[in-house]
Amino acid sequence: MLFVICVTTAVVCAVAAAVLSRWMRSVAASDSRWLRSGLHVALAAAGGFGAPYVALGMVDLATFAVLAVACALLVTIDLAVFRLPDAIVLPCTQSCFWG
């Protein structure tokens, strides 16, 4: 059952990262190859797959899934333009507190 939850969370995180691709490019304001590589989708899926292993409940799982997607976007933007945008960092920080 845990494997099914891991795969489901990984797919949800990957789809969320793919949907946020265009927004990520506009926040980064760059045309770097990193932003078009799909790295953020793979990182979000990996984080989503590992989230159920550390989550203690459904709220924790949702928080870790949000953090997986946010961190995947942050890593990709940081590799592309060497900065972390406030538009992602602030909501990511707030999700740590409500989760």
PDB file of N, CA and C in Angstrom:
ATOM      1  N   MET A   1       0.816  -1.197   0.000  1.00  0.00           N
ATOM      2  CA  MET A   1       0.000   0.000   0.000  1.00  0.00           C
ATOM      3  C   MET A   1       0.860   1.261   0.000  1.00  0.00           C
ATOM      4  N   LEU A   2       1.998   1.208   0.717  1.00  0.00           N
ATOM      5  CA  LEU A   2       2.882   2.369   0.765  1.00  0.00           C
ATOM      6  C   LEU A   2       3.438   2.683  -0.616  1.00  0.00           C
ATOM      7  N   PHE A   3       3.729   1.650  -1.392  1.00  0.00           N
ATOM      8  CA  PHE A   3       4.261   1.870  -2.740  1.00  0.00           C
ATOM      9  C   PHE A   3       3.248   2.593  -3.617  1.00  0.00           C
ATOM     10  N   VAL A   4       1.981   2.252  -3.489  1.00  0.00           N
ATOM     11  CA  VAL A   4       0.927   2.912  -4.275  1.00  0.00           C
ATOM     12  C   VAL A   4       0.829   4.385  -3.890  1.00  0.00           C
ATOM     13  N   ILE A   5       0.933   4.676  -2.604  1.00  0.00           N
ATOM     14  CA  ILE A   5       0.897   6.065  -2.155  1.00  0.00           C
ATOM     15  C   ILE A   5       2.120   6.818  -2.667  1.00  0.00           C
ATOM     16  N   CYS A   6       3.278   6.168  -2.658  1.00  0.00           N
ATOM     17  CA  CYS A   6       4.504   6.801  -3.162  1.00  0.00           C
ATOM     18  C   CYS A   6       4.386   7.138  -4.641  1.00  0.00           C
ATOM     19  N   VAL A   7       3.908   6.201  -5.422  1.00  0.00           N
ATOM     20  CA  VAL A   7       3.772   6.429  -6.863  1.00  0.00           C
ATOM     21  C   VAL A   7       2.733   7.507  -7.142  1.00  0.00           C
ATOM     22  N   THR A   8       1.623   7.478  -6.421  1.00  0.00           N
ATOM     23  CA  THR A   8       0.581   8.483  -6.618  1.00  0.00           C
ATOM     24  C   THR A   8       1.092   9.878  -6.271  1.00  0.00           C
ATOM     25  N   THR A   9       1.797   9.995  -5.168  1.00  0.00           N
ATOM     26  CA  THR A   9       2.344  11.293  -4.777  1.00  0.00           C
ATOM     27  C   THR A   9       3.393  11.764  -5.776  1.00  0.00           C
ATOM     28  N   ALA A  10       4.206  10.858  -6.285  1.00  0.00           N
ATOM     29  CA  ALA A  10       5.208  11.223  -7.278  1.00  0.00           C
ATOM     30  C   ALA A  10       4.553  11.734  -8.558  1.00  0.00           C
ATOM     31  N   VAL A  11       3.497  11.081  -8.996  1.00  0.00           N
ATOM     32  CA  VAL A  11       2.796  11.516 -10.212  1.00  0.00           C
ATOM     33  C   VAL A  11       2.143  12.877  -9.996  1.00  0.00           C
ATOM     34  N   VAL A  12       1.512  13.074  -8.843  1.00  0.00           N
ATOM     35  CA  VAL A  12       0.865  14.360  -8.554  1.00  0.00           C
ATOM     36  C   VAL A  12       1.906  15.485  -8.523  1.00  0.00           C
ATOM     37  N   CYS A  13       3.033  15.243  -7.897  1.00  0.00           N
ATOM     38  CA  CYS A  13       4.086  16.258  -7.833  1.00  0.00           C
ATOM     39  C   CYS A  13       4.674  16.542  -9.212  1.00  0.00           C
ATOM     40  N   ALA A  14       4.876  15.505 -10.017  1.00  0.00           N
ATOM     41  CA  ALA A  14       5.418  15.699 -11.359  1.00  0.00           C
ATOM     42  C   ALA A  14       4.454  16.487 -12.237  1.00  0.00           C
ATOM     43  N   VAL A  15       3.176  16.187 -12.144  1.00  0.00           N
ATOM     44  CA  VAL A  15       2.184  16.924 -12.935  1.00  0.00           C
ATOM     45  C   VAL A  15       2.120  18.380 -12.472  1.00  0.00           C
ATOM     46  N   ALA A  16       2.171  18.601 -11.167  1.00  0.00           N
ATOM     47  CA  ALA A  16       2.151  19.972 -10.659  1.00  0.00           C
ATOM     48  C   ALA A  16       3.368  20.754 -11.141  1.00  0.00           C
ATOM     49  N   ALA A  17       4.536  20.124 -11.140  1.00  0.00           N
ATOM     50  CA  ALA A  17       5.743  20.804 -11.624  1.00  0.00           C
ATOM     51  C   ALA A  17       5.651  21.075 -13.126  1.00  0.00           C
ATOM     52  N   ALA A  18       5.089  20.144 -13.868  1.00  0.00           N
ATOM     53  CA  ALA A  18       4.943  20.358 -15.307  1.00  0.00           C
ATOM     54  C   ALA A  18       3.963  21.488 -15.610  1.00  0.00           C
ATOM     55  N   VAL A  19       2.899  21.574 -14.837  1.00  0.00           N
ATOM     56  CA  VAL A  19       1.919  22.648 -15.028  1.00  0.00           C
ATOM     57  C   VAL A  19       2.542  24.007 -14.687  1.00  0.00           C
ATOM     58  N   LEU A  20       3.435  24.039 -13.713  1.00  0.00           N
ATOM     59  CA  LEU A  20       4.071  25.289 -13.292  1.00  0.00           C
ATOM     60  C   LEU A  20       5.293  25.664 -14.131  1.00  0.00           C
ATOM     61  N   SER A  21       5.577  24.936 -15.182  1.00  0.00           N
ATOM     62  CA  SER A  21       6.767  25.204 -16.002  1.00  0.00           C
ATOM     63  C   SER A  21       6.768  26.603 -16.600  1.00  0.00           C
ATOM     64  N   ARG A  22       5.670  27.000 -17.185  1.00  0.00           N
ATOM     65  CA  ARG A  22       5.606  28.318 -17.825  1.00  0.00           C
ATOM     66  C   ARG A  22       5.752  29.425 -16.784  1.00  0.00           C
ATOM     67  N   TRP A  23       5.103  29.260 -15.640  1.00  0.00           N
ATOM     68  CA  TRP A  23       5.224  30.258 -14.572  1.00  0.00           C
ATOM     69  C   TRP A  23       6.660  30.324 -14.064  1.00  0.00           C
ATOM     70  N   MET A  24       7.325  29.167 -13.957  1.00  0.00           N
ATOM     71  CA  MET A  24       8.711  29.129 -13.505  1.00  0.00           C
ATOM     72  C   MET A  24       9.606  29.913 -14.457  1.00  0.00           C
ATOM     73  N   ARG A  25       9.397  29.765 -15.759  1.00  0.00           N
ATOM     74  CA  ARG A  25      10.200  30.504 -16.730  1.00  0.00           C
ATOM     75  C   ARG A  25       9.968  32.007 -16.631  1.00  0.00           C
ATOM     76  N   SER A  26       8.726  32.405 -16.351  1.00  0.00           N
ATOM     77  CA  SER A  26       8.456  33.841 -16.224  1.00  0.00           C
ATOM     78  C   SER A  26       9.050  34.411 -14.939  1.00  0.00           C
ATOM     79  N   VAL A  27       9.062  33.635 -13.864  1.00  0.00           N
ATOM     80  CA  VAL A  27       9.668  34.088 -12.611  1.00  0.00           C
ATOM     81  C   VAL A  27      11.178  34.201 -12.762  1.00  0.00           C
ATOM     82  N   ALA A  28      11.780  33.269 -13.454  1.00  0.00           N
ATOM     83  CA  ALA A  28      13.229  33.282 -13.633  1.00  0.00           C
ATOM     84  C   ALA A  28      13.673  34.365 -14.610  1.00  0.00           C
ATOM     85  N   ALA A  29      12.798  34.761 -15.516  1.00  0.00           N
ATOM     86  CA  ALA A  29      13.107  35.786 -16.513  1.00  0.00           C
ATOM     87  C   ALA A  29      14.391  35.457 -17.271  1.00  0.00           C
ATOM     88  N   SER A  30      14.487  34.229 -17.710  1.00  0.00           N
ATOM     89  CA  SER A  30      15.662  33.767 -18.437  1.00  0.00           C
ATOM     90  C   SER A  30      15.235  32.725 -19.466  1.00  0.00           C
ATOM     91  N   ASP A  31      16.077  32.543 -20.450  1.00  0.00           N
ATOM     92  CA  ASP A  31      15.824  31.516 -21.460  1.00  0.00           C
ATOM     93  C   ASP A  31      16.907  30.433 -21.386  1.00  0.00           C
ATOM     94  N   SER A  32      17.234  30.060 -20.157  1.00  0.00           N
ATOM     95  CA  SER A  32      18.282  29.075 -19.934  1.00  0.00           C
ATOM     96  C   SER A  32      17.824  27.676 -20.333  1.00  0.00           C
ATOM     97  N   ARG A  33      18.785  26.876 -20.706  1.00  0.00           N
ATOM     98  CA  ARG A  33      18.505  25.494 -21.063  1.00  0.00           C
ATOM     99  C   ARG A  33      18.008  24.685 -19.865  1.00  0.00           C
ATOM    100  N   TRP A  34      18.428  25.063 -18.662  1.00  0.00           N
ATOM    101  CA  TRP A  34      17.988  24.364 -17.457  1.00  0.00           C
ATOM    102  C   TRP A  34      16.480  24.447 -17.285  1.00  0.00           C
ATOM    103  N   LEU A  35      15.903  25.568 -17.668  1.00  0.00           N
ATOM    104  CA  LEU A  35      14.465  25.766 -17.470  1.00  0.00           C
ATOM    105  C   LEU A  35      13.628  24.956 -18.449  1.00  0.00           C
ATOM    106  N   ARG A  36      14.235  24.538 -19.550  1.00  0.00           N
ATOM    107  CA  ARG A  36      13.513  23.742 -20.547  1.00  0.00           C
ATOM    108  C   ARG A  36      13.870  22.264 -20.499  1.00  0.00           C
ATOM    109  N   SER A  37      14.727  21.875 -19.570  1.00  0.00           N
ATOM    110  CA  SER A  37      15.240  20.503 -19.555  1.00  0.00           C
ATOM    111  C   SER A  37      14.282  19.482 -18.957  1.00  0.00           C
ATOM    112  N   GLY A  38      13.331  19.927 -18.172  1.00  0.00           N
ATOM    113  CA  GLY A  38      12.442  18.988 -17.489  1.00  0.00           C
ATOM    114  C   GLY A  38      13.027  18.462 -16.193  1.00  0.00           C
ATOM    115  N   LEU A  39      14.124  19.046 -15.762  1.00  0.00           N
ATOM    116  CA  LEU A  39      14.756  18.622 -14.507  1.00  0.00           C
ATOM    117  C   LEU A  39      13.818  18.830 -13.324  1.00  0.00           C
ATOM    118  N   HIS A  40      13.065  19.908 -13.332  1.00  0.00           N
ATOM    119  CA  HIS A  40      12.169  20.196 -12.209  1.00  0.00           C
ATOM    120  C   HIS A  40      11.072  19.133 -12.079  1.00  0.00           C
ATOM    121  N   VAL A  41      10.649  18.576 -13.199  1.00  0.00           N
ATOM    122  CA  VAL A  41       9.628  17.521 -13.154  1.00  0.00           C
ATOM    123  C   VAL A  41      10.205  16.255 -12.519  1.00  0.00           C
ATOM    124  N   ALA A  42      11.424  15.902 -12.900  1.00  0.00           N
ATOM    125  CA  ALA A  42      12.070  14.715 -12.328  1.00  0.00           C
ATOM    126  C   ALA A  42      12.359  14.902 -10.839  1.00  0.00           C
ATOM    127  N   LEU A  43      12.821  16.084 -10.455  1.00  0.00           N
ATOM    128  CA  LEU A  43      13.096  16.344  -9.045  1.00  0.00           C
ATOM    129  C   LEU A  43      11.818  16.328  -8.203  1.00  0.00           C
ATOM    130  N   ALA A  44      10.750  16.897  -8.746  1.00  0.00           N
ATOM    131  CA  ALA A  44       9.478  16.895  -8.023  1.00  0.00           C
ATOM    132  C   ALA A  44       8.945  15.471  -7.863  1.00  0.00           C
ATOM    133  N   ALA A  45       9.095  14.660  -8.899  1.00  0.00           N
ATOM    134  CA  ALA A  45       8.653  13.268  -8.811  1.00  0.00           C
ATOM    135  C   ALA A  45       9.476  12.501  -7.774  1.00  0.00           C
ATOM    136  N   ALA A  46      10.774  12.738  -7.743  1.00  0.00           N
ATOM    137  CA  ALA A  46      11.622  12.060  -6.754  1.00  0.00           C
ATOM    138  C   ALA A  46      11.259  12.485  -5.336  1.00  0.00           C
ATOM    139  N   GLY A  47      11.025  13.781  -5.142  1.00  0.00           N
ATOM    140  CA  GLY A  47      10.615  14.255  -3.828  1.00  0.00           C
ATOM    141  C   GLY A  47       9.245  13.737  -3.435  1.00  0.00           C
ATOM    142  N   GLY A  48       8.354  13.680  -4.402  1.00  0.00           N
ATOM    143  CA  GLY A  48       7.020  13.155  -4.138  1.00  0.00           C
ATOM    144  C   GLY A  48       7.037  11.670  -3.810  1.00  0.00           C
ATOM    145  N   PHE A  49       7.943  10.931  -4.434  1.00  0.00           N
ATOM    146  CA  PHE A  49       8.058   9.498  -4.145  1.00  0.00           C
ATOM    147  C   PHE A  49       8.562   9.268  -2.722  1.00  0.00           C
ATOM    148  N   GLY A  50       9.450  10.130  -2.254  1.00  0.00           N
ATOM    149  CA  GLY A  50      10.003   9.950  -0.914  1.00  0.00           C
ATOM    150  C   GLY A  50       9.155  10.539   0.200  1.00  0.00           C
ATOM    151  N   ALA A  51       8.213  11.398  -0.145  1.00  0.00           N
ATOM    152  CA  ALA A  51       7.409  12.081   0.871  1.00  0.00           C
ATOM    153  C   ALA A  51       6.634  11.131   1.784  1.00  0.00           C
ATOM    154  N   PRO A  52       5.989  10.091   1.282  1.00  0.00           N
ATOM    155  CA  PRO A  52       5.234   9.210   2.198  1.00  0.00           C
ATOM    156  C   PRO A  52       6.107   8.462   3.202  1.00  0.00           C
ATOM    157  N   TYR A  53       7.376   8.306   2.900  1.00  0.00           N
ATOM    158  CA  TYR A  53       8.257   7.598   3.829  1.00  0.00           C
ATOM    159  C   TYR A  53       8.533   8.409   5.096  1.00  0.00           C
ATOM    160  N   VAL A  54       8.478   9.736   5.001  1.00  0.00           N
ATOM    161  CA  VAL A  54       8.765  10.570   6.170  1.00  0.00           C
ATOM    162  C   VAL A  54       7.511  11.212   6.763  1.00  0.00           C
ATOM    163  N   ALA A  55       6.398  11.143   6.051  1.00  0.00           N
ATOM    164  CA  ALA A  55       5.161  11.757   6.530  1.00  0.00           C
ATOM    165  C   ALA A  55       4.520  10.899   7.622  1.00  0.00           C
ATOM    166  N   LEU A  56       3.989  11.573   8.620  1.00  0.00           N
ATOM    167  CA  LEU A  56       3.311  10.884   9.714  1.00  0.00           C
ATOM    168  C   LEU A  56       1.800  10.885   9.549  1.00  0.00           C
ATOM    169  N   GLY A  57       1.298  11.677   8.640  1.00  0.00           N
ATOM    170  CA  GLY A  57      -0.142  11.773   8.406  1.00  0.00           C
ATOM    171  C   GLY A  57      -0.408  12.447   7.073  1.00  0.00           C
ATOM    172  N   MET A  58      -1.672  12.665   6.801  1.00  0.00           N
ATOM    173  CA  MET A  58      -2.049  13.247   5.512  1.00  0.00           C
ATOM    174  C   MET A  58      -1.624  14.714   5.393  1.00  0.00           C
ATOM    175  N   VAL A  59      -1.672  15.446   6.484  1.00  0.00           N
ATOM    176  CA  VAL A  59      -1.241  16.847   6.441  1.00  0.00           C
ATOM    177  C   VAL A  59       0.259  16.927   6.173  1.00  0.00           C
ATOM    178  N   ASP A  60       1.015  16.067   6.816  1.00  0.00           N
ATOM    179  CA  ASP A  60       2.451  16.010   6.558  1.00  0.00           C
ATOM    180  C   ASP A  60       2.736  15.628   5.107  1.00  0.00           C
ATOM    181  N   LEU A  61       1.984  14.692   4.591  1.00  0.00           N
ATOM    182  CA  LEU A  61       2.180  14.264   3.211  1.00  0.00           C
ATOM    183  C   LEU A  61       1.915  15.405   2.241  1.00  0.00           C
ATOM    184  N   ALA A  62       0.853  16.150   2.468  1.00  0.00           N
ATOM    185  CA  ALA A  62       0.548  17.289   1.599  1.00  0.00           C
ATOM    186  C   ALA A  62       1.633  18.359   1.707  1.00  0.00           C
ATOM    187  N   THR A  63       2.110  18.603   2.916  1.00  0.00           N
ATOM    188  CA  THR A  63       3.166  19.591   3.108  1.00  0.00           C
ATOM    189  C   THR A  63       4.445  19.168   2.406  1.00  0.00           C
ATOM    190  N   PHE A  64       4.833  17.913   2.539  1.00  0.00           N
ATOM    191  CA  PHE A  64       6.046  17.435   1.882  1.00  0.00           C
ATOM    192  C   PHE A  64       5.897  17.441   0.360  1.00  0.00           C
ATOM    193  N   ALA A  65       4.707  17.198  -0.133  1.00  0.00           N
ATOM    194  CA  ALA A  65       4.480  17.254  -1.579  1.00  0.00           C
ATOM    195  C   ALA A  65       4.627  18.683  -2.093  1.00  0.00           C
ATOM    196  N   VAL A  66       4.065  19.636  -1.361  1.00  0.00           N
ATOM    197  CA  VAL A  66       4.217  21.049  -1.744  1.00  0.00           C
ATOM    198  C   VAL A  66       5.681  21.448  -1.699  1.00  0.00           C
ATOM    199  N   LEU A  67       6.388  21.035  -0.666  1.00  0.00           N
ATOM    200  CA  LEU A  67       7.808  21.352  -0.553  1.00  0.00           C
ATOM    201  C   LEU A  67       8.631  20.678  -1.645  1.00  0.00           C
ATOM    202  N   ALA A  68       8.252  19.480  -2.051  1.00  0.00           N
ATOM    203  CA  ALA A  68       8.976  18.796  -3.127  1.00  0.00           C
ATOM    204  C   ALA A  68       8.863  19.571  -4.434  1.00  0.00           C
ATOM    205  N   VAL A  69       7.662  20.037  -4.739  1.00  0.00           N
ATOM    206  CA  VAL A  69       7.468  20.802  -5.973  1.00  0.00           C
ATOM    207  C   VAL A  69       8.194  22.144  -5.877  1.00  0.00           C
ATOM    208  N   ALA A  70       8.061  22.823  -4.749  1.00  0.00           N
ATOM    209  CA  ALA A  70       8.716  24.127  -4.588  1.00  0.00           C
ATOM    210  C   ALA A  70      10.232  24.006  -4.656  1.00  0.00           C
ATOM    211  N   CYS A  71      10.779  23.006  -4.001  1.00  0.00           N
ATOM    212  CA  CYS A  71      12.239  22.817  -4.041  1.00  0.00           C
ATOM    213  C   CYS A  71      12.721  22.431  -5.427  1.00  0.00           C
ATOM    214  N   ALA A  72      11.937  21.655  -6.152  1.00  0.00           N
ATOM    215  CA  ALA A  72      12.313  21.301  -7.521  1.00  0.00           C
ATOM    216  C   ALA A  72      12.370  22.547  -8.394  1.00  0.00           C
ATOM    217  N   LEU A  73      11.398  23.432  -8.236  1.00  0.00           N
ATOM    218  CA  LEU A  73      11.415  24.682  -8.998  1.00  0.00           C
ATOM    219  C   LEU A  73      12.583  25.564  -8.574  1.00  0.00           C
ATOM    220  N   LEU A  74      12.837  25.639  -7.276  1.00  0.00           N
ATOM    221  CA  LEU A  74      13.944  26.465  -6.778  1.00  0.00           C
ATOM    222  C   LEU A  74      15.298  25.965  -7.257  1.00  0.00           C
ATOM    223  N   VAL A  75      15.513  24.672  -7.229  1.00  0.00           N
ATOM    224  CA  VAL A  75      16.793  24.120  -7.682  1.00  0.00           C
ATOM    225  C   VAL A  75      17.010  24.427  -9.158  1.00  0.00           C
ATOM    226  N   THR A  76      15.981  24.257  -9.954  1.00  0.00           N
ATOM    227  CA  THR A  76      16.113  24.496 -11.387  1.00  0.00           C
ATOM    228  C   THR A  76      16.364  25.972 -11.680  1.00  0.00           C
ATOM    229  N   ILE A  77      15.654  26.857 -11.004  1.00  0.00           N
ATOM    230  CA  ILE A  77      15.878  28.288 -11.217  1.00  0.00           C
ATOM    231  C   ILE A  77      17.261  28.694 -10.730  1.00  0.00           C
ATOM    232  N   ASP A  78      17.690  28.147  -9.614  1.00  0.00           N
ATOM    233  CA  ASP A  78      19.021  28.476  -9.100  1.00  0.00           C
ATOM    234  C   ASP A  78      20.112  28.022 -10.069  1.00  0.00           C
ATOM    235  N   LEU A  79      19.958  26.866 -10.658  1.00  0.00           N
ATOM    236  CA  LEU A  79      20.939  26.412 -11.644  1.00  0.00           C
ATOM    237  C   LEU A  79      20.930  27.296 -12.893  1.00  0.00           C
ATOM    238  N   ALA A  80      19.772  27.839 -13.232  1.00  0.00           N
ATOM    239  CA  ALA A  80      19.653  28.634 -14.454  1.00  0.00           C
ATOM    240  C   ALA A  80      20.161  30.061 -14.287  1.00  0.00           C
ATOM    241  N   VAL A  81      19.774  30.707 -13.201  1.00  0.00           N
ATOM    242  CA  VAL A  81      20.085  32.137 -13.074  1.00  0.00           C
ATOM    243  C   VAL A  81      20.852  32.493 -11.800  1.00  0.00           C
ATOM    244  N   PHE A  82      21.207  31.522 -10.998  1.00  0.00           N
ATOM    245  CA  PHE A  82      22.013  31.721  -9.783  1.00  0.00           C
ATOM    246  C   PHE A  82      21.358  32.670  -8.777  1.00  0.00           C
ATOM    247  N   ARG A  83      20.062  32.569  -8.618  1.00  0.00           N
ATOM    248  CA  ARG A  83      19.348  33.330  -7.595  1.00  0.00           C
ATOM    249  C   ARG A  83      18.078  32.579  -7.225  1.00  0.00           C
ATOM    250  N   LEU A  84      17.550  32.888  -6.055  1.00  0.00           N
ATOM    251  CA  LEU A  84      16.308  32.272  -5.597  1.00  0.00           C
ATOM    252  C   LEU A  84      15.211  33.334  -5.585  1.00  0.00           C
ATOM    253  N   PRO A  85      14.161  33.160  -6.354  1.00  0.00           N
ATOM    254  CA  PRO A  85      13.107  34.182  -6.427  1.00  0.00           C
ATOM    255  C   PRO A  85      12.204  34.174  -5.203  1.00  0.00           C
ATOM    256  N   ASP A  86      11.859  35.370  -4.753  1.00  0.00           N
ATOM    257  CA  ASP A  86      10.990  35.511  -3.583  1.00  0.00           C
ATOM    258  C   ASP A  86       9.589  34.972  -3.836  1.00  0.00           C
ATOM    259  N   ALA A  87       9.166  34.939  -5.084  1.00  0.00           N
ATOM    260  CA  ALA A  87       7.817  34.455  -5.405  1.00  0.00           C
ATOM    261  C   ALA A  87       7.644  32.976  -5.054  1.00  0.00           C
ATOM    262  N   ILE A  88       8.728  32.239  -4.932  1.00  0.00           N
ATOM    263  CA  ILE A  88       8.651  30.827  -4.555  1.00  0.00           C
ATOM    264  C   ILE A  88       9.116  30.624  -3.114  1.00  0.00           C
ATOM    265  N   VAL A  89      10.117  31.369  -2.698  1.00  0.00           N
ATOM    266  CA  VAL A  89      10.689  31.162  -1.361  1.00  0.00           C
ATOM    267  C   VAL A  89       9.684  31.496  -0.262  1.00  0.00           C
ATOM    268  N   LEU A  90       8.962  32.596  -0.387  1.00  0.00           N
ATOM    269  CA  LEU A  90       8.004  32.988   0.656  1.00  0.00           C
ATOM    270  C   LEU A  90       6.875  31.975   0.845  1.00  0.00           C
ATOM    271  N   PRO A  91       6.188  31.533  -0.214  1.00  0.00           N
ATOM    272  CA  PRO A  91       5.159  30.503  -0.002  1.00  0.00           C
ATOM    273  C   PRO A  91       5.742  29.175   0.503  1.00  0.00           C
ATOM    274  N   CYS A  92       6.946  28.857   0.079  1.00  0.00           N
ATOM    275  CA  CYS A  92       7.577  27.624   0.547  1.00  0.00           C
ATOM    276  C   CYS A  92       7.842  27.696   2.042  1.00  0.00           C
ATOM    277  N   THR A  93       8.291  28.846   2.508  1.00  0.00           N
ATOM    278  CA  THR A  93       8.545  29.039   3.935  1.00  0.00           C
ATOM    279  C   THR A  93       7.241  28.968   4.721  1.00  0.00           C
ATOM    280  N   GLN A  94       6.188  29.564   4.193  1.00  0.00           N
ATOM    281  CA  GLN A  94       4.911  29.539   4.896  1.00  0.00           C
ATOM    282  C   GLN A  94       4.327  28.130   4.950  1.00  0.00           C
ATOM    283  N   SER A  95       4.560  27.327   3.934  1.00  0.00           N
ATOM    284  CA  SER A  95       4.035  25.964   3.962  1.00  0.00           C
ATOM    285  C   SER A  95       4.711  25.131   5.041  1.00  0.00           C
ATOM    286  N   CYS A  96       5.939  25.482   5.417  1.00  0.00           N
ATOM    287  CA  CYS A  96       6.604  24.776   6.518  1.00  0.00           C
ATOM    288  C   CYS A  96       5.889  25.021   7.834  1.00  0.00           C
ATOM    289  N   PHE A  97       5.327  26.222   7.992  1.00  0.00           N
ATOM    290  CA  PHE A  97       4.679  26.558   9.256  1.00  0.00           C
ATOM    291  C   PHE A  97       3.275  25.981   9.372  1.00  0.00           C
ATOM    292  N   TRP A  98       2.505  25.958   8.273  1.00  0.00           N
ATOM    293  CA  TRP A  98       1.142  25.433   8.398  1.00  0.00           C
ATOM    294  C   TRP A  98       1.099  23.932   8.312  1.00  0.00           C
ATOM    295  N   GLY A  99       2.177  23.298   7.884  1.00  0.00           N
ATOM    296  CA  GLY A  99       2.198  21.845   7.779  1.00  0.00           C
ATOM    297  C   GLY A  99       2.811  21.236   8.932  1.00  0.00           C
TER     298      GLY A  99
END
